Coordinates of N, CA, C and O in Angstrom, one line a residue:
M1 N 139.0 62.5 184.8 CA 138.8 61.0 185.0 C 137.5 60.5 184.4 O 136.3 61.4 184.3
D2 N 137.5 59.5 183.8 CA 136.6 59.3 182.5 C 135.4 58.3 183.8 O 136.0 57.9 184.6
N3 N 134.6 58.1 183.1 CA 133.3 57.1 183.8 C 133.8 56.1 184.1 O 133.4 55.5 185.1
A4 N 134.7 55.5 183.1 CA 134.8 53.9 183.6 C 136.0 53.7 185.1 O 136.2 52.6 185.7
A5 N 136.7 55.0 185.0 CA 138.0 54.6 185.9 C 137.1 55.4 187.2 O 137.2 54.6 188.3
R6 N 135.9 56.6 187.3 CA 135.4 56.6 188.7 C 134.2 55.4 189.0 O 134.4 55.2 189.8
N7 N 133.8 54.8 188.1 CA 132.7 53.9 188.6 C 133.8 52.6 188.8 O 133.3 51.7 189.7
A8 N 135.1 52.4 188.9 CA 136.2 51.5 189.2 C 136.4 51.8 190.8 O 137.1 51.1 191.3
T9 N 136.1 53.1 191.2 CA 136.4 53.8 192.3 C 135.3 53.7 193.2 O 134.6 54.3 193.1
S10 N 135.6 53.1 194.7 CA 134.4 52.8 195.6 C 134.6 54.7 196.0 O 135.7 55.3 196.6
P11 N 133.2 55.2 196.2 CA 133.4 56.4 196.5 C 133.3 56.7 198.1 O 133.2 56.0 199.1
S12 N 134.6 58.0 198.4 CA 134.7 58.6 199.6 C 133.6 59.1 200.3 O 132.7 59.0 201.2
V13 N 132.6 59.9 199.3 CA 131.7 60.8 199.7 C 130.3 60.7 198.4 O 130.7 60.4 197.2
V14 N 129.3 60.5 199.1 CA 128.2 60.6 198.4 C 127.2 61.8 197.9 O 126.8 62.3 199.0
V15 N 127.2 62.7 197.1 CA 126.5 64.1 197.3 C 125.0 63.6 196.9 O 125.0 63.1 195.5
V16 N 124.0 63.9 197.5 CA 122.3 63.5 196.8 C 122.1 64.8 196.7 O 121.9 65.7 197.4
M17 N 121.8 65.0 195.3 CA 121.2 66.4 194.6 C 119.6 66.1 194.2 O 119.3 65.2 194.0
G18 N 119.1 67.5 194.2 CA 118.0 67.3 193.7 C 117.2 68.8 193.9 O 117.4 69.5 195.1
V19 N 116.2 68.9 193.7 CA 115.3 70.2 193.9 C 114.6 69.9 195.2 O 114.6 69.0 195.9
S20 N 114.4 70.9 196.0 CA 113.8 70.7 197.1 C 112.5 70.0 197.2 O 111.7 69.9 196.3
G21 N 112.4 69.4 198.2 CA 111.3 68.5 198.2 C 111.4 67.1 197.5 O 110.6 66.1 197.8
S22 N 112.7 66.8 196.9 CA 112.9 65.4 196.2 C 113.3 64.5 197.1 O 113.3 63.2 196.6
G23 N 113.3 64.5 198.4 CA 113.7 63.7 199.2 C 115.2 63.6 199.5 O 115.5 62.4 200.2
K24 N 116.0 64.4 199.4 CA 117.3 64.2 199.6 C 117.7 64.1 201.2 O 118.5 63.4 201.1
S25 N 117.0 64.8 201.9 CA 117.5 64.5 203.4 C 117.0 62.9 203.8 O 117.7 62.3 204.7
T26 N 115.8 62.7 203.6 CA 115.7 61.1 204.0 C 116.4 60.5 202.9 O 116.8 59.3 204.0
V27 N 116.5 60.4 202.1 CA 117.5 59.3 201.2 C 118.5 59.5 201.5 O 119.2 58.3 202.0
A28 N 119.1 60.6 201.6 CA 120.8 60.7 202.4 C 120.9 60.1 203.5 O 121.7 59.3 203.8
S29 N 119.9 60.5 204.5 CA 120.2 59.8 206.1 C 120.2 58.1 206.0 O 120.7 57.5 206.7
L30 N 119.1 57.8 205.2 CA 119.1 56.1 205.1 C 120.0 56.0 204.6 O 120.4 54.6 205.1
L31 N 120.8 56.1 203.6 CA 121.7 55.8 202.6 C 123.0 55.7 203.8 O 123.7 54.7 203.8
A32 N 123.0 56.9 204.2 CA 124.4 56.9 205.1 C 124.2 55.8 206.3 O 125.2 55.4 206.7
G33 N 123.1 55.6 206.8 CA 122.8 54.8 207.8 C 123.0 53.2 207.3 O 123.9 52.2 208.0
R34 N 122.4 52.8 206.0 CA 122.8 51.6 205.8 C 124.2 51.4 205.2 O 124.7 50.3 205.6
L35 N 125.2 52.3 205.0 CA 126.5 52.3 204.7 C 127.4 52.1 205.6 O 128.3 52.0 205.9
G36 N 126.8 52.8 206.9 CA 127.4 53.3 207.9 C 128.6 54.2 208.2 O 129.6 54.4 208.6
W37 N 127.9 55.5 207.1 CA 128.7 56.6 207.0 C 128.2 57.8 207.6 O 127.2 57.7 208.2
E38 N 129.1 58.8 207.6 CA 128.7 59.9 208.2 C 127.2 60.6 207.2 O 128.0 60.3 206.3
F39 N 126.7 61.4 207.9 CA 125.8 62.2 207.0 C 125.5 63.6 207.7 O 125.7 63.9 208.9
E40 N 125.3 64.6 206.5 CA 125.5 65.9 206.8 C 124.5 66.3 206.0 O 124.2 66.0 204.5
D41 N 123.4 67.4 206.4 CA 122.4 67.9 205.8 C 123.0 69.3 205.2 O 123.5 70.1 205.9
G42 N 123.0 69.1 203.9 CA 123.7 70.9 203.0 C 123.0 72.0 203.5 O 123.5 73.0 203.9
D43 N 121.6 71.6 204.2 CA 120.8 72.5 204.7 C 121.5 73.2 205.8 O 121.5 74.6 205.8
D44 N 122.2 72.5 206.7 CA 122.9 73.0 207.7 C 124.0 74.0 207.4 O 124.6 74.7 208.6
F45 N 124.4 74.0 206.3 CA 125.7 75.0 206.0 C 125.0 75.9 205.5 O 126.2 76.8 205.3
H46 N 124.2 76.4 205.2 CA 123.4 77.4 205.1 C 123.6 78.8 205.9 O 123.4 78.5 207.1
P47 N 124.3 79.9 205.8 CA 124.2 81.1 206.8 C 122.8 81.5 206.9 O 121.8 81.4 206.0
A48 N 122.8 82.2 208.0 CA 121.3 82.5 208.3 C 120.6 83.5 207.3 O 119.4 83.2 207.2
A49 N 121.4 84.3 206.9 CA 120.6 85.4 205.9 C 119.9 84.5 204.7 O 118.9 84.9 204.2
N50 N 120.9 83.4 204.2 CA 120.0 82.4 203.1 C 118.9 82.0 203.5 O 117.9 81.8 202.8
V51 N 118.6 81.6 204.7 CA 117.2 80.8 205.5 C 116.4 81.9 205.5 O 115.6 81.6 205.0
E52 N 116.6 82.9 205.8 CA 115.8 84.1 206.1 C 115.2 84.5 204.8 O 114.0 84.4 204.8
K53 N 116.0 84.8 203.7 CA 115.5 84.9 202.4 C 114.7 83.8 202.0 O 113.5 84.3 201.2
M54 N 114.9 82.5 202.1 CA 114.2 81.4 201.6 C 112.9 81.8 202.2 O 111.7 81.4 201.6
Q55 N 113.1 81.6 203.6 CA 111.8 81.9 204.5 C 110.7 83.0 203.8 O 109.6 82.9 204.0
A56 N 111.4 84.0 203.3 CA 110.4 85.0 203.0 C 109.9 84.9 201.7 O 109.2 85.8 200.7
G57 N 110.0 83.8 201.1 CA 109.8 83.5 199.7 C 110.5 84.0 198.4 O 110.5 83.8 197.1
H58 N 112.0 84.3 198.7 CA 112.9 84.9 197.5 C 114.0 84.0 197.2 O 114.2 83.3 198.5
P59 N 114.2 83.5 196.4 CA 115.1 82.6 195.7 C 116.3 83.1 196.0 O 116.8 84.1 195.8
L60 N 117.3 82.2 196.3 CA 118.8 82.6 196.4 C 119.3 82.7 194.9 O 119.0 82.2 194.0
T61 N 120.3 83.7 195.2 CA 121.0 84.2 194.0 C 122.5 83.4 193.8 O 122.5 82.6 194.9
D62 N 123.0 83.4 192.6 CA 124.3 82.6 192.7 C 125.4 82.8 193.9 O 126.0 82.4 194.6
E63 N 125.7 84.8 194.1 CA 126.0 85.2 195.0 C 126.0 84.8 196.5 O 126.6 84.4 197.2
D64 N 124.4 84.2 196.6 CA 124.0 83.7 198.1 C 124.7 82.4 198.4 O 124.9 81.9 199.3
R65 N 124.5 81.6 197.0 CA 124.9 80.1 197.1 C 126.4 79.9 197.5 O 126.8 78.9 197.5
W66 N 127.2 80.5 196.6 CA 129.0 80.4 196.7 C 129.3 79.8 198.2 O 130.3 79.1 198.1
P67 N 129.1 81.0 198.9 CA 130.0 80.5 200.5 C 129.1 79.2 201.1 O 129.8 78.7 201.7
W68 N 128.1 79.0 200.4 CA 127.1 77.7 201.2 C 127.8 76.6 200.3 O 127.9 75.5 201.0
L69 N 127.9 76.8 199.2 CA 128.7 75.8 198.3 C 130.3 75.3 198.8 O 130.6 74.1 199.2
A70 N 131.1 76.6 199.1 CA 132.3 76.3 199.6 C 132.0 75.6 200.9 O 133.3 74.8 201.2
A71 N 131.4 76.0 201.9 CA 131.3 75.3 203.3 C 131.2 73.7 202.8 O 131.7 72.9 203.6
I72 N 130.5 73.3 202.1 CA 130.0 71.9 201.8 C 131.0 71.0 201.4 O 131.5 70.2 201.4
A73 N 131.7 72.0 200.4 CA 132.9 71.3 199.8 C 134.3 71.3 200.5 O 134.9 70.2 200.6
A74 N 134.3 72.2 201.7 CA 135.5 72.0 202.6 C 134.9 70.6 203.5 O 135.6 70.1 203.9
W75 N 133.9 70.7 203.9 CA 133.2 69.1 204.7 C 133.7 67.8 203.9 O 134.5 66.9 204.6
I76 N 133.3 68.0 202.5 CA 133.6 66.9 201.9 C 135.5 66.5 201.9 O 135.8 65.7 202.0
D77 N 135.8 67.8 201.7 CA 137.5 67.4 201.5 C 137.9 67.4 202.9 O 138.7 66.4 202.9
R78 N 137.5 67.7 204.2 CA 137.8 67.0 205.4 C 137.8 65.4 205.4 O 138.1 64.8 206.0
V79 N 136.5 65.3 204.9 CA 135.9 63.5 205.1 C 137.2 62.9 204.5 O 137.7 62.3 204.6
R80 N 137.3 63.6 203.0 CA 138.3 62.9 201.9 C 139.7 62.5 202.9 O 140.4 61.6 202.8
A81 N 140.1 64.0 203.2 CA 141.3 64.0 203.7 C 141.5 62.9 205.4 O 142.7 62.5 205.3
E82 N 140.6 62.8 205.7 CA 140.7 61.8 207.3 C 140.4 60.6 206.8 O 140.6 59.6 207.9
G83 N 139.9 60.5 205.5 CA 139.9 58.7 205.0 C 138.5 58.3 205.6 O 138.4 56.8 205.8
R84 N 137.7 59.3 206.0 CA 136.3 58.8 206.1 C 135.7 58.6 205.2 O 135.8 58.8 204.0
H85 N 134.1 58.3 205.5 CA 133.1 58.3 204.2 C 131.9 59.0 204.6 O 131.5 59.1 205.8
G86 N 131.1 59.6 203.8 CA 130.1 60.3 204.1 C 129.5 60.8 203.0 O 129.2 60.3 201.8
V87 N 127.9 61.1 203.5 CA 126.6 61.2 202.5 C 126.6 62.7 202.9 O 126.1 63.1 203.9
V88 N 126.1 63.4 202.0 CA 125.8 64.9 201.8 C 124.9 65.4 201.1 O 124.7 64.9 199.8
T89 N 123.9 66.0 201.5 CA 122.8 66.5 200.6 C 123.0 68.0 200.0 O 123.7 68.8 200.8
C90 N 122.7 68.3 199.0 CA 122.9 69.6 198.4 C 121.9 70.0 197.1 O 122.1 68.7 196.3
S91 N 121.4 70.8 197.0 CA 120.5 70.9 195.7 C 121.4 70.8 194.3 O 120.6 70.1 193.4
G92 N 122.3 71.3 194.3 CA 123.2 71.0 193.1 C 122.6 71.6 191.9 O 122.5 70.5 190.7
L93 N 121.6 72.3 191.9 CA 120.8 72.8 190.9 C 121.6 72.9 189.3 O 121.3 73.0 188.3
K94 N 122.8 73.7 189.5 CA 123.7 74.0 188.4 C 124.7 73.1 188.3 O 125.3 72.9 189.1
R95 N 125.2 73.0 186.9 CA 126.7 72.3 186.7 C 127.4 73.0 187.4 O 128.4 72.4 188.0
A96 N 127.8 74.4 187.4 CA 128.8 75.3 188.1 C 128.8 75.0 189.7 O 130.0 74.6 190.3
Y97 N 127.4 74.5 190.1 CA 127.6 74.3 191.6 C 128.3 72.9 191.9 O 128.8 72.6 192.9
R98 N 127.8 72.0 191.2 CA 128.2 70.6 191.4 C 129.7 70.5 190.9 O 130.7 69.7 191.5
D99 N 130.2 71.4 189.8 CA 131.9 71.5 189.8 C 132.5 71.8 191.3 O 133.3 71.4 191.5
V100 N 131.8 72.8 191.8 CA 132.4 73.1 193.3 C 132.5 71.9 194.1 O 133.4 71.9 195.0
L101 N 131.7 71.1 194.4 CA 131.4 69.8 195.0 C 132.0 68.4 194.5 O 132.5 68.0 195.4
V102 N 131.9 68.5 193.1 CA 132.3 67.0 192.8 C 133.7 67.3 192.1 O 134.3 66.1 192.0
G103 N 133.8 68.4 191.3 CA 134.9 68.7 190.5 C 136.1 68.3 190.7 O 136.9 68.9 191.9
G104 N 137.0 67.4 190.3 CA 138.5 67.1 190.5 C 138.7 66.1 191.9 O 139.4 66.0 192.4
R105 N 137.3 65.5 192.2 CA 137.2 64.6 193.2 C 137.0 62.9 192.8 O 135.6 63.0 192.7
P106 N 137.6 62.7 192.2 CA 136.8 61.0 191.7 C 136.4 60.6 192.5 O 135.9 59.3 192.0
D107 N 136.8 60.4 193.5 CA 136.1 59.5 194.8 C 134.7 60.0 195.5 O 134.3 59.9 196.7
V108 N 134.5 61.2 194.6 CA 133.1 61.8 195.1 C 132.0 61.3 194.0 O 132.2 61.8 192.9
R109 N 130.9 60.6 194.3 CA 129.6 60.3 193.5 C 128.6 60.9 193.5 O 128.3 61.6 194.7
L110 N 128.1 61.5 192.5 CA 126.9 62.4 192.4 C 125.3 61.4 192.5 O 125.5 60.7 191.3
V111 N 124.7 61.7 193.3 CA 123.3 60.8 192.8 C 122.3 61.7 193.0 O 122.0 62.8 193.6
Y112 N 121.6 61.8 191.7 CA 120.3 62.8 191.5 C 119.2 62.0 191.6 O 118.7 61.1 191.1
L113 N 118.4 62.9 192.7 CA 117.2 62.1 192.7 C 116.2 63.0 191.8 O 115.9 64.4 192.2
Q114 N 115.6 62.7 190.8 CA 114.8 62.9 189.8 C 113.5 62.7 190.2 O 112.8 61.4 190.0
G115 N 112.6 63.8 189.7 CA 111.0 63.8 190.1 C 110.4 64.9 189.2 O 111.2 65.7 188.9
D116 N 109.1 64.4 188.7 CA 108.6 65.7 188.0 C 107.9 66.9 189.2 O 107.8 66.6 190.5
R117 N 107.6 68.0 188.4 CA 107.0 69.2 189.5 C 105.8 68.7 190.6 O 105.5 69.2 191.6
E118 N 105.0 67.8 189.7 CA 103.7 67.6 190.0 C 103.8 67.0 191.4 O 103.6 67.4 192.5
L119 N 104.6 65.6 191.4 CA 104.9 64.8 192.8 C 105.3 65.9 193.3 O 105.3 65.6 194.8
I120 N 106.8 66.3 193.1 CA 107.5 67.1 194.1 C 106.9 68.3 194.8 O 106.8 68.3 196.1
G121 N 105.9 68.8 193.9 CA 105.1 69.8 195.1 C 104.0 69.2 195.5 O 104.1 69.8 196.7
R122 N 103.4 67.8 195.5 CA 102.6 67.2 196.4 C 103.5 67.1 197.7 O 103.0 67.3 198.8
R123 N 104.7 66.4 197.6 CA 105.6 66.0 198.9 C 105.8 67.3 199.5 O 105.9 67.2 200.6
M124 N 106.1 68.6 198.9 CA 106.5 69.5 199.7 C 105.2 70.3 200.6 O 105.0 70.8 201.9
A125 N 104.2 70.2 199.8 CA 103.2 70.5 200.3 C 102.4 69.9 201.5 O 101.9 70.4 202.8
A126 N 103.0 68.8 201.9 CA 102.9 67.7 202.8 C 103.9 68.0 204.0 O 103.3 67.2 205.3
R127 N 104.9 68.6 203.9 CA 105.8 68.3 205.1 C 105.6 69.6 205.8 O 105.3 70.8 205.3
H128 N 106.0 69.5 206.9 CA 105.8 70.6 207.8 C 107.1 71.2 208.5 O 108.1 70.0 208.9
G129 N 107.8 72.5 208.9 CA 108.6 72.8 209.7 C 109.9 72.8 208.8 O 111.0 73.0 209.5
H130 N 109.8 72.8 207.1 CA 111.0 73.5 206.7 C 110.8 74.8 206.2 O 109.7 75.1 205.9
F131 N 112.1 75.2 206.3 CA 112.2 76.7 205.7 C 111.9 76.9 204.4 O 111.6 78.0 204.1
M132 N 111.9 75.8 203.3 CA 111.8 76.4 202.0 C 110.4 76.3 201.9 O 109.6 75.3 201.9
P133 N 109.7 77.5 201.3 CA 107.9 77.3 201.2 C 108.0 76.6 199.6 O 108.8 76.8 198.5
T134 N 106.7 75.8 199.5 CA 106.6 75.2 198.0 C 106.4 76.5 196.8 O 106.8 76.1 195.7
S135 N 106.4 77.8 197.5 CA 106.5 78.5 196.4 C 107.7 78.6 195.6 O 107.5 79.4 194.4
L136 N 108.6 78.6 196.2 CA 109.9 78.4 195.6 C 110.3 77.7 194.5 O 111.4 77.3 193.9
L137 N 109.7 76.3 194.9 CA 109.6 75.2 193.7 C 109.8 75.2 192.2 O 110.4 75.0 191.9
D138 N 109.0 76.4 191.8 CA 109.0 76.6 190.3 C 110.4 77.3 189.8 O 110.8 76.8 189.0
S139 N 110.9 78.0 191.1 CA 112.0 78.4 190.5 C 113.6 77.6 191.3 O 114.7 77.6 190.0
Q140 N 113.1 76.8 191.3 CA 114.3 75.6 191.6 C 114.0 74.6 190.5 O 115.1 74.3 189.5
F141 N 113.4 74.4 190.0 CA 112.9 73.6 188.5 C 113.2 74.4 187.1 O 113.8 74.1 186.4
R142 N 113.2 75.8 187.4 CA 113.6 77.0 186.5 C 115.2 76.8 186.5 O 116.1 77.1 185.5
T143 N 115.8 77.1 187.7 CA 117.4 76.5 187.7 C 117.7 75.7 187.5 O 119.0 75.3 187.0
L144 N 117.3 74.3 187.3 CA 117.9 73.2 187.8 C 118.6 72.8 186.2 O 117.6 72.8 185.3
E145 N 119.6 72.5 186.3 CA 120.2 71.9 185.0 C 120.7 70.5 185.5 O 121.7 70.1 186.3
E146 N 120.1 69.4 184.3 CA 119.9 68.1 185.1 C 121.4 67.7 184.6 O 122.3 68.0 183.7
P147 N 122.0 66.7 185.8 CA 123.5 66.6 185.3 C 123.8 65.8 184.2 O 122.6 64.9 183.3
A148 N 124.8 65.9 183.4 CA 125.0 65.5 182.1 C 125.3 64.2 182.5 O 126.4 64.2 183.2
P149 N 125.6 63.3 181.1 CA 126.4 62.2 181.2 C 128.0 62.2 181.7 O 128.3 61.3 182.5
D150 N 128.5 63.1 181.3 CA 130.3 63.2 181.8 C 130.2 63.6 182.9 O 131.3 63.6 183.5
E151 N 129.0 63.7 183.7 CA 129.3 64.0 185.4 C 129.1 62.7 186.2 O 129.3 62.5 187.3
D152 N 128.9 61.3 185.3 CA 128.5 60.4 185.9 C 127.7 60.2 187.3 O 127.9 59.6 188.0
P153 N 126.6 60.9 186.8 CA 125.4 60.9 187.7 C 124.7 59.6 187.9 O 124.4 58.9 187.2
L154 N 124.6 59.4 189.4 CA 123.5 58.1 189.3 C 122.3 58.9 189.6 O 122.0 59.6 190.5
V155 N 121.5 58.7 188.7 CA 120.0 59.1 188.4 C 119.1 58.0 188.9 O 118.8 56.9 188.2
V156 N 118.3 58.5 189.9 CA 117.1 57.7 190.5 C 115.9 58.5 190.6 O 115.8 59.5 191.2
S157 N 115.2 57.9 190.1 CA 113.5 58.2 190.4 C 112.9 58.5 191.7 O 113.5 57.4 192.4
V158 N 112.2 59.6 191.8 CA 111.8 59.8 193.3 C 110.3 59.1 193.5 O 109.7 59.2 194.9
G159 N 110.0 58.6 192.5 CA 108.9 57.8 192.8 C 108.8 56.7 193.8 O 107.4 56.1 193.8
A160 N 109.7 56.1 193.9 CA 109.7 54.7 194.6 C 109.6 55.3 196.0 O 109.9 56.3 196.7
T161 N 109.5 54.7 197.2 CA 110.0 54.5 198.4 C 110.9 54.9 198.7 O 112.4 54.6 198.1
P162 N 111.4 55.6 199.9 CA 112.9 55.9 200.4 C 113.7 54.7 200.3 O 114.9 54.7 200.0
Q163 N 113.2 53.4 201.1 CA 114.1 52.3 201.1 C 114.4 51.6 199.9 O 115.3 51.3 199.6
A164 N 113.4 51.7 199.0 CA 113.9 51.1 197.5 C 114.8 52.0 197.0 O 115.8 51.5 196.3
I165 N 114.6 53.2 197.1 CA 115.7 54.4 196.5 C 117.3 54.1 196.9 O 118.0 53.9 196.1
V166 N 117.0 53.9 198.2 CA 118.4 53.8 198.8 C 118.9 52.3 198.6 O 120.2 51.9 198.3
A167 N 118.1 51.1 198.2 CA 118.3 50.0 198.1 C 119.2 49.9 196.4 O 120.1 49.4 196.2
E168 N 118.4 50.6 195.6 CA 119.0 51.0 194.5 C 120.4 51.7 194.3 O 121.3 51.2 193.5
I169 N 120.6 52.7 194.9 CA 121.7 53.3 195.0 C 122.8 52.6 195.8 O 123.9 52.6 195.4
V170 N 122.7 51.9 196.8 CA 123.6 50.9 197.2 C 123.9 49.6 196.0 O 125.4 49.2 195.7
E171 N 122.8 49.2 195.5 CA 123.2 48.1 194.4 C 124.0 48.8 193.5 O 124.9 48.0 193.0
T172 N 123.8 50.1 192.7 CA 124.4 50.4 191.8 C 126.0 50.7 192.3 O 127.0 50.9 191.6
L173 N 126.2 51.4 193.4 CA 127.2 52.0 194.1 C 128.2 50.5 194.1 O 129.4 50.6 194.0
K174 N 127.6 49.5 194.3 CA 128.3 48.0 194.5 C 129.0 47.8 193.0 O 130.1 47.4 192.9
G175 N 128.2 47.8 192.1 CA 128.4 47.8 190.5 C 129.3 46.4 190.5 O 129.3 45.5 191.6
P176 N 129.8 46.1 189.2 CA 130.7 44.9 189.2 C 132.0 45.4 189.9 O 132.7 46.4 189.6
G177 N 132.5 44.5 190.5 CA 133.9 44.6 190.6 C 133.8 45.1 192.3 O 132.8 44.9 192.7
P178 N 135.0 45.3 193.1 CA 135.0 45.5 194.7 C 134.4 46.8 194.9 O 134.7 47.9 194.1
R179 N 133.9 47.0 195.6 CA 133.2 48.0 196.4 C 133.1 48.2 197.9 O 133.3 46.9 198.3
T180 N 133.1 49.1 198.5 CA 132.7 49.0 199.9 C 131.5 49.2 200.3 O 131.1 48.9 201.6
A181 N 130.5 49.6 199.2 CA 129.2 50.0 199.9 C 128.6 48.7 199.8 O 128.7 47.5 199.3

């Protein structure tokens, strides 16, 4: 589906992506609340072994990520099949990962929370109780393949407040023409 056709379709699911510490969970939960949609945190789909590996300061490999991505994709497909709407988070660092989540699903929209290493590092250092240590942020940026224009991402800077980011996302999802958002 080309970008014009995708933009004319109201999303069933929004995938909020970005490196750890970019604000995915905060923005996605606020967005879901604003839209009256379901919210799922992609971190909750990680098997225990992945969480333990990250807590120990070891980055995940592609092999670690495939079952996690498949579980998120299954949730997306369930929401779509049941005619519901949802917002889910996922780092989605590589194109191949995003293809698992969004590929072939014209009613799934990608929102990329974009920010620089310094700002996101400060935010990660200030948060408490998250399993992802700040020491893994550099590996996240090394792995990150920013979404290409043909993926039709909605790119939003993380420099604003979460409320302003959500307002920008909602306004863009409304776009010209009929929308449910």
